[in-house]
Amino acid sequence: MQTVERMLSKNPNHLSVDLSALAKCVNACAACGLVCTECADACDGERPELAALRRCVRLNLDCAAICGATANVLSRQLLPDGALLRAQLEACAVACAVCGDECENHAEAHEHCRVCAEACGRCEELCRTVLRNLSAG
């Protein structure tokens, strides 16, 4: 059992969602936030092509902020507001989809964008999984 899942399982306040899925989502959000930050930094280093990567940088930074906030919100299980959780998960999934699509546009030329697009895709998928579980519960 990974650290995040262990910690979530020790909390006496549980969300009505599978803890394993929740932990995977929290981990994916945290990782995606870091990867997006690094991708923005790497794009900034692509000096000859920086103008073409400006949208990518912006979306990376927005996605990183949203992913970080999502990981934090999902980690807190005391008296959650279902509507707020669903809105946060939806925002994160949308941010990841938009950022991932933009990174995919640059993936052939920039390996950091390919890695970022993959992280965004995984995070989007896991956010949507938890969102479905919350909506069903």
Short mmCIF file of N, CA and C in Angstrom, two decimals:
data_model
loop_
_atom_site.label_atom_id
_atom_site.label_comp_id
_atom_site.label_asym_id
_atom_site.label_seq_id
_atom_site.Cartn_x
_atom_site.Cartn_y
_atom_site.Cartn_z
N MET A 1 0.84 -1.17 0.00
CA MET A 1 0.00 0.00 0.00
C MET A 1 0.90 1.24 0.00
N GLN A 2 0.62 2.15 -0.91
CA GLN A 2 1.45 3.35 -1.01
C GLN A 2 1.13 4.34 0.11
N THR A 3 2.01 5.30 0.30
CA THR A 3 1.90 6.24 1.40
C THR A 3 0.59 7.02 1.40
N VAL A 4 0.19 7.55 0.25
CA VAL A 4 -1.04 8.34 0.21
C VAL A 4 -2.23 7.46 0.56
N GLU A 5 -2.30 6.27 0.01
CA GLU A 5 -3.41 5.37 0.33
C GLU A 5 -3.40 4.99 1.80
N ARG A 6 -2.22 4.73 2.34
CA ARG A 6 -2.12 4.41 3.78
C ARG A 6 -2.65 5.55 4.62
N MET A 7 -2.25 6.78 4.26
CA MET A 7 -2.68 7.93 5.04
C MET A 7 -4.19 8.14 4.92
N LEU A 8 -4.72 8.03 3.71
CA LEU A 8 -6.16 8.18 3.52
C LEU A 8 -6.93 7.13 4.31
N SER A 9 -6.40 5.91 4.37
CA SER A 9 -7.08 4.83 5.07
C SER A 9 -7.07 5.03 6.59
N LYS A 10 -6.13 5.80 7.10
CA LYS A 10 -6.04 6.04 8.55
C LYS A 10 -6.94 7.18 9.00
N ASN A 11 -7.46 7.94 8.06
CA ASN A 11 -8.32 9.07 8.38
C ASN A 11 -9.70 8.53 8.77
N PRO A 12 -10.21 8.89 9.94
CA PRO A 12 -11.54 8.39 10.33
C PRO A 12 -12.68 9.00 9.50
N ASN A 13 -12.40 10.07 8.78
CA ASN A 13 -13.39 10.71 7.91
C ASN A 13 -13.17 10.21 6.50
N HIS A 14 -14.07 9.38 6.00
CA HIS A 14 -13.88 8.79 4.68
C HIS A 14 -14.86 9.36 3.67
N LEU A 15 -14.35 9.64 2.49
CA LEU A 15 -15.22 9.99 1.37
C LEU A 15 -15.92 8.72 0.91
N SER A 16 -17.05 8.88 0.27
CA SER A 16 -17.78 7.70 -0.22
C SER A 16 -17.25 7.31 -1.60
N VAL A 17 -15.97 6.98 -1.64
CA VAL A 17 -15.31 6.57 -2.87
C VAL A 17 -14.23 5.56 -2.52
N ASP A 18 -13.93 4.67 -3.42
CA ASP A 18 -12.88 3.67 -3.22
C ASP A 18 -11.56 4.37 -2.88
N LEU A 19 -10.98 4.01 -1.74
CA LEU A 19 -9.74 4.67 -1.30
C LEU A 19 -8.58 4.45 -2.25
N SER A 20 -8.52 3.28 -2.85
CA SER A 20 -7.44 3.02 -3.80
C SER A 20 -7.54 3.96 -5.01
N ALA A 21 -8.75 4.12 -5.54
CA ALA A 21 -8.96 5.03 -6.68
C ALA A 21 -8.67 6.47 -6.27
N LEU A 22 -9.10 6.84 -5.06
CA LEU A 22 -8.85 8.20 -4.57
C LEU A 22 -7.35 8.45 -4.43
N ALA A 23 -6.63 7.49 -3.86
CA ALA A 23 -5.18 7.64 -3.68
C ALA A 23 -4.46 7.74 -5.03
N LYS A 24 -4.88 6.93 -5.99
CA LYS A 24 -4.28 7.00 -7.32
C LYS A 24 -4.52 8.37 -7.94
N CYS A 25 -5.70 8.90 -7.73
CA CYS A 25 -6.03 10.22 -8.28
C CYS A 25 -5.20 11.31 -7.60
N VAL A 26 -5.09 11.27 -6.28
CA VAL A 26 -4.28 12.25 -5.55
C VAL A 26 -2.83 12.20 -6.03
N ASN A 27 -2.29 10.98 -6.15
CA ASN A 27 -0.91 10.83 -6.63
C ASN A 27 -0.75 11.35 -8.05
N ALA A 28 -1.72 11.04 -8.92
CA ALA A 28 -1.65 11.49 -10.32
C ALA A 28 -1.74 13.01 -10.40
N CYS A 29 -2.60 13.60 -9.59
CA CYS A 29 -2.73 15.07 -9.58
C CYS A 29 -1.42 15.73 -9.13
N ALA A 30 -0.85 15.20 -8.06
CA ALA A 30 0.41 15.77 -7.55
C ALA A 30 1.52 15.61 -8.58
N ALA A 31 1.62 14.42 -9.17
CA ALA A 31 2.66 14.18 -10.17
C ALA A 31 2.45 15.05 -11.40
N CYS A 32 1.21 15.15 -11.86
CA CYS A 32 0.92 15.95 -13.05
C CYS A 32 1.26 17.42 -12.81
N GLY A 33 0.95 17.90 -11.62
CA GLY A 33 1.29 19.28 -11.30
C GLY A 33 2.79 19.53 -11.40
N LEU A 34 3.57 18.60 -10.89
CA LEU A 34 5.03 18.74 -10.96
C LEU A 34 5.54 18.62 -12.39
N VAL A 35 5.00 17.66 -13.13
CA VAL A 35 5.41 17.47 -14.52
C VAL A 35 5.06 18.70 -15.36
N CYS A 36 3.87 19.26 -15.15
CA CYS A 36 3.47 20.46 -15.89
C CYS A 36 4.39 21.64 -15.57
N THR A 37 4.75 21.79 -14.31
CA THR A 37 5.67 22.86 -13.93
C THR A 37 7.02 22.67 -14.62
N GLU A 38 7.49 21.44 -14.63
CA GLU A 38 8.78 21.15 -15.28
C GLU A 38 8.69 21.36 -16.79
N CYS A 39 7.56 20.99 -17.39
CA CYS A 39 7.40 21.17 -18.83
C CYS A 39 7.41 22.67 -19.17
N ALA A 40 6.73 23.47 -18.37
CA ALA A 40 6.75 24.92 -18.59
C ALA A 40 8.17 25.46 -18.50
N ASP A 41 8.93 24.96 -17.53
CA ASP A 41 10.31 25.38 -17.36
C ASP A 41 11.15 24.96 -18.56
N ALA A 42 10.93 23.73 -19.03
CA ALA A 42 11.68 23.23 -20.18
C ALA A 42 11.30 24.01 -21.45
N CYS A 43 10.01 24.32 -21.60
CA CYS A 43 9.58 25.12 -22.76
C CYS A 43 10.27 26.48 -22.75
N ASP A 44 10.41 27.06 -21.57
CA ASP A 44 11.08 28.35 -21.44
C ASP A 44 12.53 28.26 -21.90
N GLY A 45 13.12 27.09 -21.78
CA GLY A 45 14.50 26.89 -22.23
C GLY A 45 14.64 26.68 -23.73
N GLU A 46 13.54 26.51 -24.40
CA GLU A 46 13.56 26.31 -25.86
C GLU A 46 13.57 27.67 -26.54
N ARG A 47 14.61 28.42 -26.34
CA ARG A 47 14.69 29.81 -26.78
C ARG A 47 14.36 30.05 -28.26
N PRO A 48 14.85 29.25 -29.17
CA PRO A 48 14.50 29.55 -30.57
C PRO A 48 13.02 29.38 -30.86
N GLU A 49 12.35 28.53 -30.08
CA GLU A 49 10.95 28.22 -30.34
C GLU A 49 10.01 28.74 -29.26
N LEU A 50 10.50 29.57 -28.37
CA LEU A 50 9.71 29.99 -27.22
C LEU A 50 8.39 30.65 -27.63
N ALA A 51 8.39 31.46 -28.65
CA ALA A 51 7.16 32.12 -29.08
C ALA A 51 6.09 31.09 -29.45
N ALA A 52 6.48 30.01 -30.09
CA ALA A 52 5.54 28.97 -30.49
C ALA A 52 5.05 28.15 -29.29
N LEU A 53 5.76 28.23 -28.18
CA LEU A 53 5.43 27.44 -26.99
C LEU A 53 4.75 28.27 -25.91
N ARG A 54 4.45 29.53 -26.17
CA ARG A 54 3.87 30.39 -25.13
C ARG A 54 2.55 29.85 -24.60
N ARG A 55 1.67 29.38 -25.49
CA ARG A 55 0.40 28.82 -25.05
C ARG A 55 0.64 27.56 -24.21
N CYS A 56 1.61 26.77 -24.60
CA CYS A 56 1.95 25.57 -23.86
C CYS A 56 2.41 25.92 -22.44
N VAL A 57 3.25 26.93 -22.33
CA VAL A 57 3.73 27.37 -21.02
C VAL A 57 2.55 27.80 -20.15
N ARG A 58 1.68 28.62 -20.70
CA ARG A 58 0.52 29.11 -19.95
C ARG A 58 -0.36 27.96 -19.48
N LEU A 59 -0.68 27.04 -20.38
CA LEU A 59 -1.54 25.92 -20.02
C LEU A 59 -0.86 24.99 -19.02
N ASN A 60 0.45 24.82 -19.14
CA ASN A 60 1.20 24.02 -18.17
C ASN A 60 1.09 24.62 -16.77
N LEU A 61 1.27 25.92 -16.67
CA LEU A 61 1.22 26.56 -15.36
C LEU A 61 -0.19 26.54 -14.77
N ASP A 62 -1.20 26.75 -15.62
CA ASP A 62 -2.58 26.67 -15.15
C ASP A 62 -2.91 25.25 -14.69
N CYS A 63 -2.52 24.27 -15.48
CA CYS A 63 -2.79 22.87 -15.14
C CYS A 63 -2.07 22.49 -13.85
N ALA A 64 -0.83 22.94 -13.70
CA ALA A 64 -0.07 22.64 -12.48
C ALA A 64 -0.79 23.18 -11.25
N ALA A 65 -1.29 24.40 -11.33
CA ALA A 65 -1.99 25.01 -10.20
C ALA A 65 -3.28 24.25 -9.88
N ILE A 66 -4.03 23.89 -10.91
CA ILE A 66 -5.29 23.19 -10.70
C ILE A 66 -5.05 21.78 -10.17
N CYS A 67 -4.05 21.11 -10.70
CA CYS A 67 -3.72 19.76 -10.22
C CYS A 67 -3.29 19.79 -8.75
N GLY A 68 -2.48 20.75 -8.39
CA GLY A 68 -2.05 20.87 -6.99
C GLY A 68 -3.21 21.12 -6.06
N ALA A 69 -4.10 22.02 -6.47
CA ALA A 69 -5.28 22.31 -5.66
C ALA A 69 -6.17 21.07 -5.54
N THR A 70 -6.30 20.33 -6.63
CA THR A 70 -7.13 19.13 -6.62
C THR A 70 -6.57 18.08 -5.68
N ALA A 71 -5.26 17.86 -5.72
CA ALA A 71 -4.64 16.90 -4.82
C ALA A 71 -4.90 17.30 -3.36
N ASN A 72 -4.79 18.58 -3.07
CA ASN A 72 -5.03 19.06 -1.71
C ASN A 72 -6.48 18.88 -1.28
N VAL A 73 -7.40 19.25 -2.14
CA VAL A 73 -8.83 19.15 -1.82
C VAL A 73 -9.23 17.69 -1.62
N LEU A 74 -8.76 16.81 -2.49
CA LEU A 74 -9.12 15.40 -2.38
C LEU A 74 -8.49 14.73 -1.16
N SER A 75 -7.39 15.25 -0.69
CA SER A 75 -6.70 14.65 0.46
C SER A 75 -7.44 14.93 1.77
N ARG A 76 -8.25 15.97 1.78
CA ARG A 76 -9.00 16.32 2.98
C ARG A 76 -10.36 15.63 2.91
N GLN A 77 -10.66 14.83 3.92
CA GLN A 77 -11.88 14.04 3.89
C GLN A 77 -12.93 14.48 4.92
N LEU A 78 -12.61 15.46 5.75
CA LEU A 78 -13.54 15.92 6.77
C LEU A 78 -14.66 16.76 6.16
N LEU A 79 -15.88 16.32 6.28
CA LEU A 79 -17.08 17.03 5.85
C LEU A 79 -16.97 17.65 4.46
N PRO A 80 -16.68 16.83 3.46
CA PRO A 80 -16.53 17.38 2.11
C PRO A 80 -17.87 17.82 1.53
N ASP A 81 -17.83 18.82 0.69
CA ASP A 81 -19.01 19.23 -0.05
C ASP A 81 -18.95 18.53 -1.41
N GLY A 82 -19.93 17.69 -1.68
CA GLY A 82 -19.93 16.89 -2.90
C GLY A 82 -19.89 17.73 -4.16
N ALA A 83 -20.65 18.82 -4.17
CA ALA A 83 -20.68 19.68 -5.35
C ALA A 83 -19.31 20.31 -5.60
N LEU A 84 -18.64 20.71 -4.53
CA LEU A 84 -17.31 21.30 -4.67
C LEU A 84 -16.30 20.27 -5.16
N LEU A 85 -16.36 19.07 -4.61
CA LEU A 85 -15.44 18.01 -5.06
C LEU A 85 -15.66 17.70 -6.54
N ARG A 86 -16.91 17.58 -6.94
CA ARG A 86 -17.20 17.28 -8.35
C ARG A 86 -16.71 18.42 -9.25
N ALA A 87 -16.93 19.66 -8.84
CA ALA A 87 -16.48 20.80 -9.64
C ALA A 87 -14.95 20.83 -9.75
N GLN A 88 -14.26 20.53 -8.64
CA GLN A 88 -12.80 20.52 -8.65
C GLN A 88 -12.27 19.42 -9.55
N LEU A 89 -12.86 18.23 -9.45
CA LEU A 89 -12.43 17.12 -10.30
C LEU A 89 -12.70 17.42 -11.77
N GLU A 90 -13.83 18.01 -12.06
CA GLU A 90 -14.16 18.37 -13.45
C GLU A 90 -13.17 19.42 -13.96
N ALA A 91 -12.88 20.43 -13.14
CA ALA A 91 -11.91 21.46 -13.54
C ALA A 91 -10.54 20.85 -13.82
N CYS A 92 -10.14 19.92 -12.98
CA CYS A 92 -8.84 19.28 -13.16
C CYS A 92 -8.83 18.44 -14.44
N ALA A 93 -9.89 17.69 -14.66
CA ALA A 93 -9.96 16.87 -15.87
C ALA A 93 -9.91 17.74 -17.12
N VAL A 94 -10.63 18.86 -17.11
CA VAL A 94 -10.63 19.77 -18.26
C VAL A 94 -9.24 20.39 -18.45
N ALA A 95 -8.64 20.85 -17.36
CA ALA A 95 -7.30 21.45 -17.45
C ALA A 95 -6.30 20.45 -18.02
N CYS A 96 -6.38 19.21 -17.56
CA CYS A 96 -5.48 18.17 -18.06
C CYS A 96 -5.73 17.86 -19.53
N ALA A 97 -7.00 17.84 -19.92
CA ALA A 97 -7.32 17.56 -21.33
C ALA A 97 -6.78 18.66 -22.24
N VAL A 98 -7.00 19.91 -21.85
CA VAL A 98 -6.55 21.04 -22.67
C VAL A 98 -5.02 21.11 -22.70
N CYS A 99 -4.39 20.97 -21.54
CA CYS A 99 -2.93 21.01 -21.47
C CYS A 99 -2.32 19.82 -22.22
N GLY A 100 -2.90 18.65 -22.02
CA GLY A 100 -2.40 17.46 -22.70
C GLY A 100 -2.49 17.58 -24.21
N ASP A 101 -3.60 18.14 -24.70
CA ASP A 101 -3.75 18.34 -26.15
C ASP A 101 -2.69 19.30 -26.68
N GLU A 102 -2.46 20.38 -25.95
CA GLU A 102 -1.45 21.36 -26.39
C GLU A 102 -0.06 20.73 -26.37
N CYS A 103 0.25 20.00 -25.31
CA CYS A 103 1.57 19.35 -25.24
C CYS A 103 1.72 18.32 -26.35
N GLU A 104 0.64 17.63 -26.66
CA GLU A 104 0.69 16.64 -27.74
C GLU A 104 1.06 17.30 -29.07
N ASN A 105 0.63 18.54 -29.27
CA ASN A 105 0.98 19.28 -30.49
C ASN A 105 2.48 19.48 -30.63
N HIS A 106 3.20 19.47 -29.52
CA HIS A 106 4.65 19.73 -29.53
C HIS A 106 5.47 18.47 -29.21
N ALA A 107 4.78 17.35 -28.99
CA ALA A 107 5.44 16.14 -28.50
C ALA A 107 6.48 15.58 -29.46
N GLU A 108 6.25 15.72 -30.73
CA GLU A 108 7.20 15.17 -31.69
C GLU A 108 8.54 15.91 -31.63
N ALA A 109 8.49 17.19 -31.38
CA ALA A 109 9.71 18.00 -31.35
C ALA A 109 10.33 18.10 -29.96
N HIS A 110 9.51 17.92 -28.92
CA HIS A 110 9.98 18.13 -27.54
C HIS A 110 9.55 16.97 -26.65
N GLU A 111 10.51 16.21 -26.20
CA GLU A 111 10.25 15.05 -25.35
C GLU A 111 9.53 15.46 -24.06
N HIS A 112 9.88 16.61 -23.50
CA HIS A 112 9.22 17.05 -22.26
C HIS A 112 7.73 17.24 -22.47
N CYS A 113 7.33 17.68 -23.64
CA CYS A 113 5.91 17.83 -23.95
C CYS A 113 5.23 16.46 -24.09
N ARG A 114 5.93 15.49 -24.63
CA ARG A 114 5.36 14.14 -24.74
C ARG A 114 5.11 13.57 -23.35
N VAL A 115 6.10 13.70 -22.47
CA VAL A 115 5.97 13.20 -21.10
C VAL A 115 4.81 13.91 -20.39
N CYS A 116 4.71 15.20 -20.60
CA CYS A 116 3.65 15.98 -19.96
C CYS A 116 2.28 15.57 -20.49
N ALA A 117 2.17 15.37 -21.78
CA ALA A 117 0.88 14.93 -22.35
C ALA A 117 0.45 13.61 -21.74
N GLU A 118 1.38 12.70 -21.52
CA GLU A 118 1.06 11.41 -20.91
C GLU A 118 0.58 11.58 -19.47
N ALA A 119 1.28 12.43 -18.71
CA ALA A 119 0.89 12.68 -17.32
C ALA A 119 -0.49 13.32 -17.25
N CYS A 120 -0.75 14.25 -18.16
CA CYS A 120 -2.06 14.89 -18.20
C CYS A 120 -3.17 13.88 -18.53
N GLY A 121 -2.89 13.00 -19.47
CA GLY A 121 -3.88 11.98 -19.83
C GLY A 121 -4.21 11.06 -18.68
N ARG A 122 -3.18 10.65 -17.96
CA ARG A 122 -3.41 9.76 -16.80
C ARG A 122 -4.19 10.49 -15.72
N CYS A 123 -3.84 11.73 -15.44
CA CYS A 123 -4.52 12.50 -14.41
C CYS A 123 -5.99 12.73 -14.80
N GLU A 124 -6.22 13.10 -16.04
CA GLU A 124 -7.59 13.30 -16.50
C GLU A 124 -8.41 12.03 -16.31
N GLU A 125 -7.87 10.91 -16.71
CA GLU A 125 -8.56 9.62 -16.60
C GLU A 125 -8.92 9.31 -15.14
N LEU A 126 -7.97 9.50 -14.24
CA LEU A 126 -8.21 9.18 -12.83
C LEU A 126 -9.18 10.17 -12.18
N CYS A 127 -9.12 11.44 -12.58
CA CYS A 127 -10.10 12.41 -12.07
C CYS A 127 -11.51 12.02 -12.51
N ARG A 128 -11.64 11.61 -13.75
CA ARG A 128 -12.96 11.21 -14.27
C ARG A 128 -13.45 9.93 -13.58
N THR A 129 -12.54 9.03 -13.24
CA THR A 129 -12.92 7.81 -12.51
C THR A 129 -13.48 8.16 -11.15
N VAL A 130 -12.77 9.00 -10.40
CA VAL A 130 -13.24 9.39 -9.08
C VAL A 130 -14.53 10.20 -9.20
N LEU A 131 -14.63 11.03 -10.19
CA LEU A 131 -15.85 11.81 -10.43
C LEU A 131 -17.05 10.87 -10.64
N ARG A 132 -16.87 9.85 -11.46
CA ARG A 132 -17.95 8.88 -11.67
C ARG A 132 -18.32 8.18 -10.38
N ASN A 133 -17.31 7.81 -9.60
CA ASN A 133 -17.55 7.13 -8.32
C ASN A 133 -18.29 8.03 -7.33
N LEU A 134 -17.95 9.31 -7.30
CA LEU A 134 -18.63 10.26 -6.43
C LEU A 134 -20.07 10.48 -6.86
N SER A 135 -20.27 10.57 -8.16
CA SER A 135 -21.61 10.80 -8.69
C SER A 135 -22.52 9.60 -8.44
N ALA A 136 -21.91 8.41 -8.46
CA ALA A 136 -22.69 7.19 -8.24
C ALA A 136 -22.98 6.95 -6.75
N GLY A 137 -22.12 7.52 -5.89
CA GLY A 137 -22.23 7.27 -4.45
C GLY A 137 -23.11 8.18 -3.71
#
